[in-house]
Tab-separated table of C-alpha atoms in Angstrom:
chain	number	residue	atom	x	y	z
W	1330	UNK	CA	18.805	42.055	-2.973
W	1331	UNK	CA	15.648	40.052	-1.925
W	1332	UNK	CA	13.638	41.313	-4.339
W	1333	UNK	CA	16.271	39.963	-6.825
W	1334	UNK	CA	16.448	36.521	-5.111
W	1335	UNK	CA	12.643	35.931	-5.443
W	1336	UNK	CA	12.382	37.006	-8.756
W	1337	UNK	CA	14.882	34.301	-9.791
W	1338	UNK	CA	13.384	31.991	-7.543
W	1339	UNK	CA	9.455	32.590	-9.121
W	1340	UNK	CA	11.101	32.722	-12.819
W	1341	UNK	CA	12.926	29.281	-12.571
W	1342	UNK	CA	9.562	27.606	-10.732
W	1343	UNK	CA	7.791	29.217	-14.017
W	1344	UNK	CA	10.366	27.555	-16.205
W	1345	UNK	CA	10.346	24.420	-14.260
W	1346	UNK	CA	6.829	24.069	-14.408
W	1347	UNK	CA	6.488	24.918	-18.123
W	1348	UNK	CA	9.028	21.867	-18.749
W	1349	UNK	CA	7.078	19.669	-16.573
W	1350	UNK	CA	4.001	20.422	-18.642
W	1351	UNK	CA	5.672	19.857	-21.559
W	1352	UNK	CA	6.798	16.909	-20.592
W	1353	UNK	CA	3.717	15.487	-19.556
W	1354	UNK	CA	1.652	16.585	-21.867
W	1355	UNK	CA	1.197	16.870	-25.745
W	1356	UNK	CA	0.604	19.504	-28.475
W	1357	UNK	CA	-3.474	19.526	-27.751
W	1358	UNK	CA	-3.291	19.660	-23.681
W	1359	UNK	CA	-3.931	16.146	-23.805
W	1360	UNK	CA	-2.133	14.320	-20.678
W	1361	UNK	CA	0.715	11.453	-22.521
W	1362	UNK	CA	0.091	8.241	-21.583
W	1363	UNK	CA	2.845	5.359	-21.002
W	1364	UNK	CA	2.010	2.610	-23.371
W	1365	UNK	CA	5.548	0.601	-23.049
W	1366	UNK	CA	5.460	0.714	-19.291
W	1367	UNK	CA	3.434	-1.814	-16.919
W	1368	UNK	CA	2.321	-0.979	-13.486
W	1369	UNK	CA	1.989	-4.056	-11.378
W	1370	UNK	CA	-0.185	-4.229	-8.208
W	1371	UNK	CA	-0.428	-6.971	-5.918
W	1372	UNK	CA	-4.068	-7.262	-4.361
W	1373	UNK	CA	-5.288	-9.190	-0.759
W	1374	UNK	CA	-8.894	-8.819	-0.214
W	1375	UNK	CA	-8.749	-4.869	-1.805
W	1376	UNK	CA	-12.327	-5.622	-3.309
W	1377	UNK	CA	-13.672	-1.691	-1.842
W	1378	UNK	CA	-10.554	0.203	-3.285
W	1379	UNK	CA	-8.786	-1.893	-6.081
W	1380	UNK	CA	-11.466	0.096	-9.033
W	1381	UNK	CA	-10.191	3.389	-8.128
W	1382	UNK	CA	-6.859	2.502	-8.152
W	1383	UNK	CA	-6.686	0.624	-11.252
W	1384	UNK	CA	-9.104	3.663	-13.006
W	1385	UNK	CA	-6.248	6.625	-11.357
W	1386	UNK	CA	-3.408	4.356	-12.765
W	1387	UNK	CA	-4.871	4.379	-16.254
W	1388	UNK	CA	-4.719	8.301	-16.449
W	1389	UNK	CA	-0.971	7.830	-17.084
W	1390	UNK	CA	-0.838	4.283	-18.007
W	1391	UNK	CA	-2.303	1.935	-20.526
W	1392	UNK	CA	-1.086	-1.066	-19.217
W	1393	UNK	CA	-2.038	-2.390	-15.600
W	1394	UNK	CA	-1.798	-5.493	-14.341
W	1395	UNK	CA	-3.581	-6.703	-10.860
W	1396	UNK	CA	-2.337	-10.177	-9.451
W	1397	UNK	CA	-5.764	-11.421	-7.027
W	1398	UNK	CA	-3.793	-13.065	-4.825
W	1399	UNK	CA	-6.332	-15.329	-3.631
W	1400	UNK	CA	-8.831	-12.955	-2.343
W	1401	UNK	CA	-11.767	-13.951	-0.295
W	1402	UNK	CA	-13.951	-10.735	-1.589
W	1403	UNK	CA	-14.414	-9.134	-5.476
W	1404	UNK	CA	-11.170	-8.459	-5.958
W	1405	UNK	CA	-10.298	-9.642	-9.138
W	1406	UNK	CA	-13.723	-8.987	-10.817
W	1407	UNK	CA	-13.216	-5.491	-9.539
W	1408	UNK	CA	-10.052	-4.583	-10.669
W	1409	UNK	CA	-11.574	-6.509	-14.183
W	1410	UNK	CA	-14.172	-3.733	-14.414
W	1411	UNK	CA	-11.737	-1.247	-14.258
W	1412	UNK	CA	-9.883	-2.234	-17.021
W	1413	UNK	CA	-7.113	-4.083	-15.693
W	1414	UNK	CA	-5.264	-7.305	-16.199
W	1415	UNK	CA	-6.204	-10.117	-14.055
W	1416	UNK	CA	-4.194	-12.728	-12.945
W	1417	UNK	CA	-5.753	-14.642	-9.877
W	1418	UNK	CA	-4.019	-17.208	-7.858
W	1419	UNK	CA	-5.268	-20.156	-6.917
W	1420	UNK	CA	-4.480	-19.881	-3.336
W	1421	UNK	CA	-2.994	-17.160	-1.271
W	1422	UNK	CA	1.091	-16.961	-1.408
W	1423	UNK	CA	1.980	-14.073	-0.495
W	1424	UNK	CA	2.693	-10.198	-1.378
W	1425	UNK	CA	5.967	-11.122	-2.686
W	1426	UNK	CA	4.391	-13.892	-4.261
W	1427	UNK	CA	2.301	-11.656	-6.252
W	1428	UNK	CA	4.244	-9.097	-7.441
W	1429	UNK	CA	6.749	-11.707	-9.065
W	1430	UNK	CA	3.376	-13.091	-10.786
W	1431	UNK	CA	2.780	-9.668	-12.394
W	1432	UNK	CA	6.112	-8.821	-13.301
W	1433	UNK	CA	6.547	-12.682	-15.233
W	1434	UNK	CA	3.453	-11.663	-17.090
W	1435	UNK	CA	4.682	-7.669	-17.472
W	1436	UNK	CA	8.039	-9.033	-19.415
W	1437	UNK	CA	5.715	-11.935	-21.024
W	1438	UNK	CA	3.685	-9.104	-22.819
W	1439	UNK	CA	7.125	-7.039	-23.756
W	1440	UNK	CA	7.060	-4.225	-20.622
W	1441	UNK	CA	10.077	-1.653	-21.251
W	1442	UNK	CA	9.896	-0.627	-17.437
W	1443	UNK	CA	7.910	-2.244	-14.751
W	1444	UNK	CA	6.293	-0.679	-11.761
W	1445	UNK	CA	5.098	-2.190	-8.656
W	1446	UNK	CA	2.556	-0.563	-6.821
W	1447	UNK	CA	0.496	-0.766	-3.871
W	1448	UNK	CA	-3.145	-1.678	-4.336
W	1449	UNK	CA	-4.192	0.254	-1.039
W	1450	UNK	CA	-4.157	3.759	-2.552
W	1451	UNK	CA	-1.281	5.462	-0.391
W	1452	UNK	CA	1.041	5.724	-3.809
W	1453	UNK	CA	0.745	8.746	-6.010
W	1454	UNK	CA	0.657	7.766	-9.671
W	1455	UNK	CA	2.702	10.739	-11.022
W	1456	UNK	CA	5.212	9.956	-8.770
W	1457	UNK	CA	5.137	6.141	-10.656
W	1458	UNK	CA	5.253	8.290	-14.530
W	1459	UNK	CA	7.957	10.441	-12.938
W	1460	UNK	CA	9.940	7.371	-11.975
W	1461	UNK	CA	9.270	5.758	-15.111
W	1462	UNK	CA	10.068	8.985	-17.762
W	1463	UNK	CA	13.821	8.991	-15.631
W	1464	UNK	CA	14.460	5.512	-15.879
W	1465	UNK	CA	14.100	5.767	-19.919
W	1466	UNK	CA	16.827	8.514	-19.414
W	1467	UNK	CA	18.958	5.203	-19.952
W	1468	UNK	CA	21.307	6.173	-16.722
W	1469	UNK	CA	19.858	3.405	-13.964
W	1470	UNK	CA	18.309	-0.077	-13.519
W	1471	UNK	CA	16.261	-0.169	-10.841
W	1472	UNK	CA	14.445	3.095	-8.869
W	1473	UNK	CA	13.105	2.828	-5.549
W	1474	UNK	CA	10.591	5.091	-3.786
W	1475	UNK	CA	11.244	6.613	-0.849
W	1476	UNK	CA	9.123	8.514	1.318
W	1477	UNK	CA	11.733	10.085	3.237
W	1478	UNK	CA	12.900	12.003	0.402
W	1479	UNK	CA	9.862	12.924	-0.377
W	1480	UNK	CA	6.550	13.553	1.965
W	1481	UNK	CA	4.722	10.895	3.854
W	1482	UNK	CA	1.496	12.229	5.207
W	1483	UNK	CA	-0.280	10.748	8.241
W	1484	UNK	CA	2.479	8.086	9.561
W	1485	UNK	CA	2.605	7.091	12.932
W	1486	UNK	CA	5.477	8.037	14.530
W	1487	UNK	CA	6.192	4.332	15.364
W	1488	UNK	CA	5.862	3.378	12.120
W	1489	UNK	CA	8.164	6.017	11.518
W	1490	UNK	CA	10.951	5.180	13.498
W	1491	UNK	CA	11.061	1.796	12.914
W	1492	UNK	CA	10.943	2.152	8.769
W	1493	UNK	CA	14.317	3.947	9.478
W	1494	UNK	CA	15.651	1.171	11.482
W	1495	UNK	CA	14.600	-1.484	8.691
W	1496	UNK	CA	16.186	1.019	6.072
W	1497	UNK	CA	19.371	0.762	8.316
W	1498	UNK	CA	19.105	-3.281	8.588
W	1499	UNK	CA	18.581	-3.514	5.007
W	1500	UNK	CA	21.576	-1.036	4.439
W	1501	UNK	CA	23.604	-3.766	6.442
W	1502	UNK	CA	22.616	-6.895	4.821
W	1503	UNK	CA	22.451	-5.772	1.446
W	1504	UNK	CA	25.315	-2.811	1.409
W	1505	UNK	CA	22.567	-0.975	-1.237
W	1506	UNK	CA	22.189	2.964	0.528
W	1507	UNK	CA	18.480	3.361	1.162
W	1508	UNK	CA	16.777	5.530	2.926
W	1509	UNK	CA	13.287	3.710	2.548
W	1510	UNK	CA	13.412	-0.176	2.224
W	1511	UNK	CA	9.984	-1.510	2.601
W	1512	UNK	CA	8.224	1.267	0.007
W	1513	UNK	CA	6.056	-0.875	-2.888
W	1514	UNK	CA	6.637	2.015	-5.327
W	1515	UNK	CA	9.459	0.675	-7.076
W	1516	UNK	CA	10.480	0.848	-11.196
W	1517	UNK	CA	12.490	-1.223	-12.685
W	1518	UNK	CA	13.709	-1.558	-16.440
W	1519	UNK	CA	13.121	-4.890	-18.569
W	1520	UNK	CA	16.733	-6.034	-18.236
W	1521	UNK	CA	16.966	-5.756	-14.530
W	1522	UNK	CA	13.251	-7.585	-13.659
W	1523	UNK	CA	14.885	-10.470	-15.829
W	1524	UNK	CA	17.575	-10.630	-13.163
W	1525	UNK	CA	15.565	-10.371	-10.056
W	1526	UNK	CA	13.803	-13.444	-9.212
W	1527	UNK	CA	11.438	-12.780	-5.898
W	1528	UNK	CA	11.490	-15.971	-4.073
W	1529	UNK	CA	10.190	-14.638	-0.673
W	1530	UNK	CA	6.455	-15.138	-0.521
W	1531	UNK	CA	5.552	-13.185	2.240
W	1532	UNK	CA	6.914	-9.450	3.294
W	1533	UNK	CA	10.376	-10.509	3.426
W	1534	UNK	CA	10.568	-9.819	-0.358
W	1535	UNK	CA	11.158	-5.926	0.213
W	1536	UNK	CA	14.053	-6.775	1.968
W	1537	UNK	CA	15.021	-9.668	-0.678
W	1538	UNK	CA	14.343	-7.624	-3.736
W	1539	UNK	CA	16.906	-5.146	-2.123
W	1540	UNK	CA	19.271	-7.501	-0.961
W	1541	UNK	CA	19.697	-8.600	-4.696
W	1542	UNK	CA	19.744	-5.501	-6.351
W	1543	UNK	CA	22.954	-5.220	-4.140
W	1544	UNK	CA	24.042	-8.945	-5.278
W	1545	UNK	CA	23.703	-8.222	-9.056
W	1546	UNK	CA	25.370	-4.731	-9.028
W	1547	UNK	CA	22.561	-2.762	-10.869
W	1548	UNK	CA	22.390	1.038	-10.969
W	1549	UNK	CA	19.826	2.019	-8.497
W	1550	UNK	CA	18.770	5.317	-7.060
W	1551	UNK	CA	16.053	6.588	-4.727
W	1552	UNK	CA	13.600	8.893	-5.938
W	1553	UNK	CA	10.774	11.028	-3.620
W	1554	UNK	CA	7.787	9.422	-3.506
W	1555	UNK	CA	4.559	11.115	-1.327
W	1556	UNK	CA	2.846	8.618	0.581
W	1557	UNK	CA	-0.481	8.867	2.008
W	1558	UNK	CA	-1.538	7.350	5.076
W	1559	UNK	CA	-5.072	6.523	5.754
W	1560	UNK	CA	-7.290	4.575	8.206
W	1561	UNK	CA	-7.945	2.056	5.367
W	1562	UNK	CA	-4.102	1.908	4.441
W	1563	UNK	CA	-2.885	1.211	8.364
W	1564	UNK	CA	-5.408	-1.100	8.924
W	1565	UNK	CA	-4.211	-3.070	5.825
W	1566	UNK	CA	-0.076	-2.081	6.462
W	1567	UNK	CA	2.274	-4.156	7.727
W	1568	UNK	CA	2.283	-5.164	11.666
W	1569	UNK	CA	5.337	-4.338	13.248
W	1570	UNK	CA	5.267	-7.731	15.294
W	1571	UNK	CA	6.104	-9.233	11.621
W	1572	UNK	CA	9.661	-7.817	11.722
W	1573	UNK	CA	10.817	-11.079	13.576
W	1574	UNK	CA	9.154	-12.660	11.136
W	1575	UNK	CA	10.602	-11.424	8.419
W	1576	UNK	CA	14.119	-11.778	9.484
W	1577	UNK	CA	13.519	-15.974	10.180
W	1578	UNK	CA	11.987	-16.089	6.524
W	1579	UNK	CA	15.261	-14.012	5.582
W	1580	UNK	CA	17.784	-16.334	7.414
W	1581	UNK	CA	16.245	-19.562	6.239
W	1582	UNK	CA	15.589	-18.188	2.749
W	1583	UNK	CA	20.163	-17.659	2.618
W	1584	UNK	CA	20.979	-20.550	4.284
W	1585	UNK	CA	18.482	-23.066	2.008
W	1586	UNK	CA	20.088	-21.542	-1.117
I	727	UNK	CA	14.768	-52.231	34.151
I	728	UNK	CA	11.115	-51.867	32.460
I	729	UNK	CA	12.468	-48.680	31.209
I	730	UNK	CA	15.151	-50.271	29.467
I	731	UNK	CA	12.655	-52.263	27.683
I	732	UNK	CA	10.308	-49.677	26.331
I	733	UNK	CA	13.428	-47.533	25.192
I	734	UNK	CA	14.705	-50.740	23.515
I	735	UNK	CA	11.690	-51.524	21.486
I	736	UNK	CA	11.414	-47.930	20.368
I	737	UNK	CA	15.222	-47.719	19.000
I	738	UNK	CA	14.779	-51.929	17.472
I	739	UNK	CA	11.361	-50.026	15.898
I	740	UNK	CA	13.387	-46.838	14.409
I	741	UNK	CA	16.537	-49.538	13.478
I	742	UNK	CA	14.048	-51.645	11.064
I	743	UNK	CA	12.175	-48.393	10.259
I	744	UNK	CA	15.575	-46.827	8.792
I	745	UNK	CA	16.481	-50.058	7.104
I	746	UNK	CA	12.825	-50.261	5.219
I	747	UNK	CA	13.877	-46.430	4.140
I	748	UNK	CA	17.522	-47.313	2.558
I	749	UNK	CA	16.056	-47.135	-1.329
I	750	UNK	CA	13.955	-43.745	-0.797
I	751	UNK	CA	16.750	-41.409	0.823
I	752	UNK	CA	20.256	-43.408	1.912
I	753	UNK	CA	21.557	-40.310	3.935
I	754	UNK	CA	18.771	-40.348	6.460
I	755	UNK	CA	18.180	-44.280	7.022
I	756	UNK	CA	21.986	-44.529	7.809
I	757	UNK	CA	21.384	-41.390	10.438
I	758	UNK	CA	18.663	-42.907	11.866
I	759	UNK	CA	20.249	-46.402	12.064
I	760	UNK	CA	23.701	-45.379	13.873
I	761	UNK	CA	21.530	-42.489	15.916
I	762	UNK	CA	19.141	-45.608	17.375
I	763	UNK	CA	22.483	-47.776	17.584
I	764	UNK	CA	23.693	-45.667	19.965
I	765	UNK	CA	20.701	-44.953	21.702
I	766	UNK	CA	20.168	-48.735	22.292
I	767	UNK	CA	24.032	-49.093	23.593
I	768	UNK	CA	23.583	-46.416	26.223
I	769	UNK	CA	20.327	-47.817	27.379
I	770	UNK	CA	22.299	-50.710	28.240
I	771	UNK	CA	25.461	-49.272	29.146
I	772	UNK	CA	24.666	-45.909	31.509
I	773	UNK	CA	27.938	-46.018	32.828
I	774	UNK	CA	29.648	-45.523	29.818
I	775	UNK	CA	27.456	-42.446	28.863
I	776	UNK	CA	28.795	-40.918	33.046
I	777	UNK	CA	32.091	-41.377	31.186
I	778	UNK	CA	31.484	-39.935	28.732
I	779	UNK	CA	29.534	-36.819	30.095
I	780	UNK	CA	32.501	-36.532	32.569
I	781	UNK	CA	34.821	-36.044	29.673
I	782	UNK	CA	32.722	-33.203	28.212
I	783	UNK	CA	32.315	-31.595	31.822
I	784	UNK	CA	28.855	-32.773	32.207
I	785	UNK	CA	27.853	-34.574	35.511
I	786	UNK	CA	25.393	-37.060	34.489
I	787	UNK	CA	25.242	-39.228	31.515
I	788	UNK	CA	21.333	-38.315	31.207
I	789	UNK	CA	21.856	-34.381	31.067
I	790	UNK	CA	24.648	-35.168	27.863
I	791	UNK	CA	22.053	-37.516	25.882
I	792	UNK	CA	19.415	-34.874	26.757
I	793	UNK	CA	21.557	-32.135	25.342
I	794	UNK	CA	22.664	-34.083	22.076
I	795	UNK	CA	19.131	-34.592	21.652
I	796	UNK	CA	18.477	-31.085	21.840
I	797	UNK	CA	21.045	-30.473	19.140
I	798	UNK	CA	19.679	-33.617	17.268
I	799	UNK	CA	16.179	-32.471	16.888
I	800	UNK	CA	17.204	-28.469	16.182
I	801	UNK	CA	18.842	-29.576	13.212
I	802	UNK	CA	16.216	-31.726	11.927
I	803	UNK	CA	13.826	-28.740	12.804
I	804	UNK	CA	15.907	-26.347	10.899
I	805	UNK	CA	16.562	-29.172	7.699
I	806	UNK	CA	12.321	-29.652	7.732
I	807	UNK	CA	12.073	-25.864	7.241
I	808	UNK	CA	14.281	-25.513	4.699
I	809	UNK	CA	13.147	-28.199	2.765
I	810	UNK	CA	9.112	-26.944	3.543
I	811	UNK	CA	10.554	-23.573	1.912
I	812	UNK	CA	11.848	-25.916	-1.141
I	813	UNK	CA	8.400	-27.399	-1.125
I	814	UNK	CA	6.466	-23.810	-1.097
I	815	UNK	CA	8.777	-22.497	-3.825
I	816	UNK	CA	7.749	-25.134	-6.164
I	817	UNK	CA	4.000	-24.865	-5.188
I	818	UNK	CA	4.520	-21.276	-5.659
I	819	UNK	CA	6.119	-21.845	-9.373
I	820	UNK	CA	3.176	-24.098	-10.102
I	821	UNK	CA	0.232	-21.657	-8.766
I	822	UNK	CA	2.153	-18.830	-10.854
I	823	UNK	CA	2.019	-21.076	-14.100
I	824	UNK	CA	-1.785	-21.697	-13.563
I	825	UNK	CA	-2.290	-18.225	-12.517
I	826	UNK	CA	-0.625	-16.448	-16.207
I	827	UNK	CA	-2.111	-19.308	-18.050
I	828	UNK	CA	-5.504	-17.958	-16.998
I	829	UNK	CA	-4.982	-14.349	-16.939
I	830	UNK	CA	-7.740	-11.949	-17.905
I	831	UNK	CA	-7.700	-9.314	-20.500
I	832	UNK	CA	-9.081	-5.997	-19.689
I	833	UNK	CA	-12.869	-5.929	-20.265
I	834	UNK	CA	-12.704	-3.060	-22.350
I	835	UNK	CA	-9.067	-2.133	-24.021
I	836	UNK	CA	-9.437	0.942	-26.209
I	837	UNK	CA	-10.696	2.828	-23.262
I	838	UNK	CA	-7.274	2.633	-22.119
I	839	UNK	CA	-5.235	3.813	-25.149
């Protein structure tokens, strides 16, 4: 009886990863690139990493976009080398700031699907083609990474715990059931960036861009995301001491509406 | 006495100040005007401010003007941030159309096909 369990089991990862292959590849071998889809990264001062990420984004997409968001180092002209879009602020506004920067200019150019990701190198950029081939399946609006679906290697357990209480807060405010609410890796269709309109500068917006996705009713589901934690990426990562922060820029960002 | 004198010509000061601000924003020089009105007739009248402190189970007259000015100036404090977010949000717009106006193409665009 075991042996006939694990023969199923091997044949269907065979078949799964033949499909898989097919999918993201075509007739020659030859990896398919996204052509209609725009990744959109949001870069502080990432001067020593930004070429590397812009170079492992364009083995699945031809379109990347980098918004320099007033960086004190080589950003920009790094991420310019590398074959990306540049946008560069004049002054420093903010993460949130940023990313609604690059996703004006995305829909400006005629993006199908837009995808935000992280200039630090913790996001995988299959996971960001995967998201992006199942949100031209036609059944959602908005996809958001979450790396408790899928595996997060090297995060303190701190950090740990308290992305699962700001997943719960979020759940709260917003009534939207995540399980990860502050994960850049998000994909969103055409349609439903022309809805969202990011007005919190700073790293409120994660919880923002949430809260509205609840507000306007789209389709949204959670897809696993690996995230990889390194010395470079926590040094650059969010403070936990900013949580208060967040919530003020949260409460005064509802009640001035 | 001397007191009474200094607090005077700061609320007559905020008075004419609100009254030279009636054309730029109505709302506020009327606030200020009635806020400094009332300041100057407790300055002159503390026993009427006991009363009144009394009535809202306060003992002094001094602790209930020190309270309402507590209230007073959160507000404002909470109006000036909102309005500072109102202010960002429009420097934000205008950075952003600077910003796309200038973007950059990618240095070298059939690598990327």
């Amino acid at each position: 009886m075991e042996i006939f369990w694990r023969t199923i089991i091997n044949r269907t990862d065979a078949w799964l990863s033949v499909y898989l292959y097919w999918r993201n590849h075509d007739g020659l071998g030859k990896k398919l690139k996204d052509s209609t889809s725009w990744i959109v990264i949001a870069a502080y001062n990432e001067g020593s990493i930004i070429g590397s990420v812009v170079r492992n984004a364009h083995i699945r997409f031809t379109n990347v976009v980098v918004v320099d968001d007033g960086s004190r180092d080589d950003t920009g002209a790094q991420a310019h080398q590398a074959g990306a879009y540049v946008i560069s602020h004049p002054i420093n506004l903010g993460q949130g700031a940023a990313l609604q920067t690059g996703i004006s200019f995305a829909l400006s150019k005629g993006a199908q699907v837009i995808i935000t990701f992280d200039a630090d190198g913790q996001h995988d950029i299959a996971d960001a083609f995967s998201m992006a081939c199942r949100l031209r399946e036609g059944h959602l609006d908005v996809l958001l990474g979450s790396r408790f679906l899928g595996k997060c290697v090297g995060i303190p357990i701190i950090r740990r715990y308290f992305l699962k209480l700001a997943a719960l807060f979020t759940r709260f405010t917003s009534g939207v059931k995540v399980t990860d609410a502050h994960n850049g890796l998000r994909a969103l269709t055409a349609e439903s960036a022309k809805k969202i309109r990011i007005r919190q500068n700073r790293m409120a917006h994660a919880s923002e861009f949430v809260d509205q996705i609840g507000h306007l009713k789209l389709k949204v589901a959670e897809h696993p995301v690996s995230i990889t934690y390194s010395a470079y990426s926590l040094n650059k990562g969010q403070r936990l001491t900013n949580s208060l922060a967040i919530i003020v820029d949260l409460f005064i960002g509802k009640i001035g509406k | 006495m001397i007191i009474q004198l200094i607090l005077t010509c700061f609320f007559l000061g905020l008075v004419i100040y609100g009254l030279i601000s009636i054309q730029r924003s109505q709302a506020i020089a009327y606030f200020l005007i009635a806020l400094s009105v009332c300041g100057l007739f407790f300055v002159w009248q503390p026993e009427v401010a006991n009363s009144l402190a009394h009535a809202f189970g306060i003992g002094r007259g001094a602790d209930l003007l020190l309270y309402s000015w507590f209230l007073v100036s959160s507000s404002i404090m909470l109006l000036l941030n909102i309005k500072a977010n109102k202010l960002h949000q429009e420097l934000t717009d205008l950075a952003r159309s600077i910003a796309i106006n200038n973007a950059k193409n990618p240095s070298n665009p059939s690598d990327f096909q």
